[in-house]
């Protein structure tokens, strides 16, 4: 697994993993949607998969964001 490949989830009829490679996929990636649609969960999943692949991250969040729990993984 490439260090800059972030797992997005499982999708399609085959149930294969969907991912985005930040090394080859361009300079930006956006997670958008209305409140309570899983944006933070998607970002947290991507961050954990990047951390487990050895990528170092800097995460800036509002005080009440669930993304603050990334520090509990002892990888951030």
PDB file of C-alpha atoms in Angstrom:
ATOM      1  CA  UNK A   1       0.000   0.000   0.000  1.00  0.00           C
ATOM      2  CA  UNK A   2       1.336   3.418  -0.959  1.00  0.00           C
ATOM      3  CA  UNK A   3       1.905   5.840   1.937  1.00  0.00           C
ATOM      4  CA  UNK A   4      -0.158   8.583   0.276  1.00  0.00           C
ATOM      5  CA  UNK A   5      -3.143   6.347  -0.560  1.00  0.00           C
ATOM      6  CA  UNK A   6      -6.198   7.080   1.597  1.00  0.00           C
ATOM      7  CA  UNK A   7      -8.941   4.483   1.982  1.00  0.00           C
ATOM      8  CA  UNK A   8     -12.380   6.002   1.352  1.00  0.00           C
ATOM      9  CA  UNK A   9     -14.473   2.923   1.968  1.00  0.00           C
ATOM     10  CA  UNK A  10     -15.888  -0.115   0.233  1.00  0.00           C
ATOM     11  CA  UNK A  11     -17.985   0.348  -2.873  1.00  0.00           C
ATOM     12  CA  UNK A  12     -19.416  -0.982  -6.057  1.00  0.00           C
ATOM     13  CA  UNK A  13     -21.018  -4.332  -6.722  1.00  0.00           C
ATOM     14  CA  UNK A  14     -17.716  -6.116  -6.144  1.00  0.00           C
ATOM     15  CA  UNK A  15     -17.195  -4.638  -2.669  1.00  0.00           C
ATOM     16  CA  UNK A  16     -13.651  -3.586  -3.494  1.00  0.00           C
ATOM     17  CA  UNK A  17     -11.875  -0.863  -1.502  1.00  0.00           C
ATOM     18  CA  UNK A  18     -12.120   2.663  -2.871  1.00  0.00           C
ATOM     19  CA  UNK A  19      -9.131   4.905  -2.291  1.00  0.00           C
ATOM     20  CA  UNK A  20      -7.514   8.142  -3.393  1.00  0.00           C
ATOM     21  CA  UNK A  21      -3.782   8.412  -4.063  1.00  0.00           C
ATOM     22  CA  UNK A  22      -2.544  11.874  -3.133  1.00  0.00           C
ATOM     23  CA  UNK A  23       0.775  11.183  -4.891  1.00  0.00           C
ATOM     24  CA  UNK A  24      -0.831  10.767  -8.316  1.00  0.00           C
ATOM     25  CA  UNK A  25      -4.388  12.073  -7.923  1.00  0.00           C
ATOM     26  CA  UNK A  26      -3.708  15.794  -7.965  1.00  0.00           C
ATOM     27  CA  UNK A  27      -3.034  18.413  -5.359  1.00  0.00           C
ATOM     28  CA  UNK A  28      -6.443  18.549  -3.713  1.00  0.00           C
ATOM     29  CA  UNK A  29      -9.316  16.387  -2.506  1.00  0.00           C
ATOM     30  CA  UNK A  30     -12.652  17.685  -1.211  1.00  0.00           C
ATOM     31  CA  UNK A  31     -15.164  16.021   1.083  1.00  0.00           C
ATOM     32  CA  UNK A  32     -18.404  18.004   0.899  1.00  0.00           C
ATOM     33  CA  UNK A  33     -22.017  17.628   1.947  1.00  0.00           C
ATOM     34  CA  UNK A  34     -24.635  18.935   4.336  1.00  0.00           C
ATOM     35  CA  UNK A  35     -24.368  18.424   8.102  1.00  0.00           C
ATOM     36  CA  UNK A  36     -24.699  14.871   9.461  1.00  0.00           C
ATOM     37  CA  UNK A  37     -23.835  13.114   6.177  1.00  0.00           C
ATOM     38  CA  UNK A  38     -20.541  11.540   7.262  1.00  0.00           C
ATOM     39  CA  UNK A  39     -17.997  14.153   6.191  1.00  0.00           C
ATOM     40  CA  UNK A  40     -16.016  13.940   9.440  1.00  0.00           C
ATOM     41  CA  UNK A  41     -16.262  10.148   9.467  1.00  0.00           C
ATOM     42  CA  UNK A  42     -14.913  10.021   5.913  1.00  0.00           C
ATOM     43  CA  UNK A  43     -12.063  12.371   6.791  1.00  0.00           C
ATOM     44  CA  UNK A  44     -11.260  10.366   9.936  1.00  0.00           C
ATOM     45  CA  UNK A  45     -11.183   7.095   7.970  1.00  0.00           C
ATOM     46  CA  UNK A  46      -8.918   8.650   5.370  1.00  0.00           C
ATOM     47  CA  UNK A  47      -6.637  10.058   8.071  1.00  0.00           C
ATOM     48  CA  UNK A  48      -6.337   6.728   9.909  1.00  0.00           C
ATOM     49  CA  UNK A  49      -5.501   4.867   6.696  1.00  0.00           C
ATOM     50  CA  UNK A  50      -2.859   7.481   5.841  1.00  0.00           C
ATOM     51  CA  UNK A  51      -1.379   7.301   9.354  1.00  0.00           C
ATOM     52  CA  UNK A  52      -1.243   3.495   9.232  1.00  0.00           C
ATOM     53  CA  UNK A  53       0.556   3.774   5.888  1.00  0.00           C
ATOM     54  CA  UNK A  54       3.241   5.912   7.504  1.00  0.00           C
ATOM     55  CA  UNK A  55       2.099   9.325   6.282  1.00  0.00           C
ATOM     56  CA  UNK A  56       2.500  12.136   8.801  1.00  0.00           C
ATOM     57  CA  UNK A  57      -0.494  14.468   9.108  1.00  0.00           C
ATOM     58  CA  UNK A  58      -1.255  17.849  10.584  1.00  0.00           C
ATOM     59  CA  UNK A  59      -4.955  18.132  11.426  1.00  0.00           C
ATOM     60  CA  UNK A  60      -6.575  21.470  12.282  1.00  0.00           C
ATOM     61  CA  UNK A  61     -10.111  21.199  13.635  1.00  0.00           C
ATOM     62  CA  UNK A  62     -12.717  23.196  15.516  1.00  0.00           C
ATOM     63  CA  UNK A  63     -12.893  22.352  19.213  1.00  0.00           C
ATOM     64  CA  UNK A  64     -15.932  20.087  18.912  1.00  0.00           C
ATOM     65  CA  UNK A  65     -14.781  18.015  15.933  1.00  0.00           C
ATOM     66  CA  UNK A  66     -14.591  14.227  16.221  1.00  0.00           C
ATOM     67  CA  UNK A  67     -11.375  14.496  14.205  1.00  0.00           C
ATOM     68  CA  UNK A  68      -9.654  15.488  17.454  1.00  0.00           C
ATOM     69  CA  UNK A  69      -9.855  11.806  18.424  1.00  0.00           C
ATOM     70  CA  UNK A  70      -7.118  11.014  15.892  1.00  0.00           C
ATOM     71  CA  UNK A  71      -4.570  11.720  18.616  1.00  0.00           C
ATOM     72  CA  UNK A  72      -5.861   8.626  20.448  1.00  0.00           C
ATOM     73  CA  UNK A  73      -4.360   6.400  17.732  1.00  0.00           C
ATOM     74  CA  UNK A  74      -0.836   7.248  18.947  1.00  0.00           C
ATOM     75  CA  UNK A  75       0.089   7.839  15.320  1.00  0.00           C
ATOM     76  CA  UNK A  76      -0.860  11.494  14.979  1.00  0.00           C
TER      77      UNK A  76
END
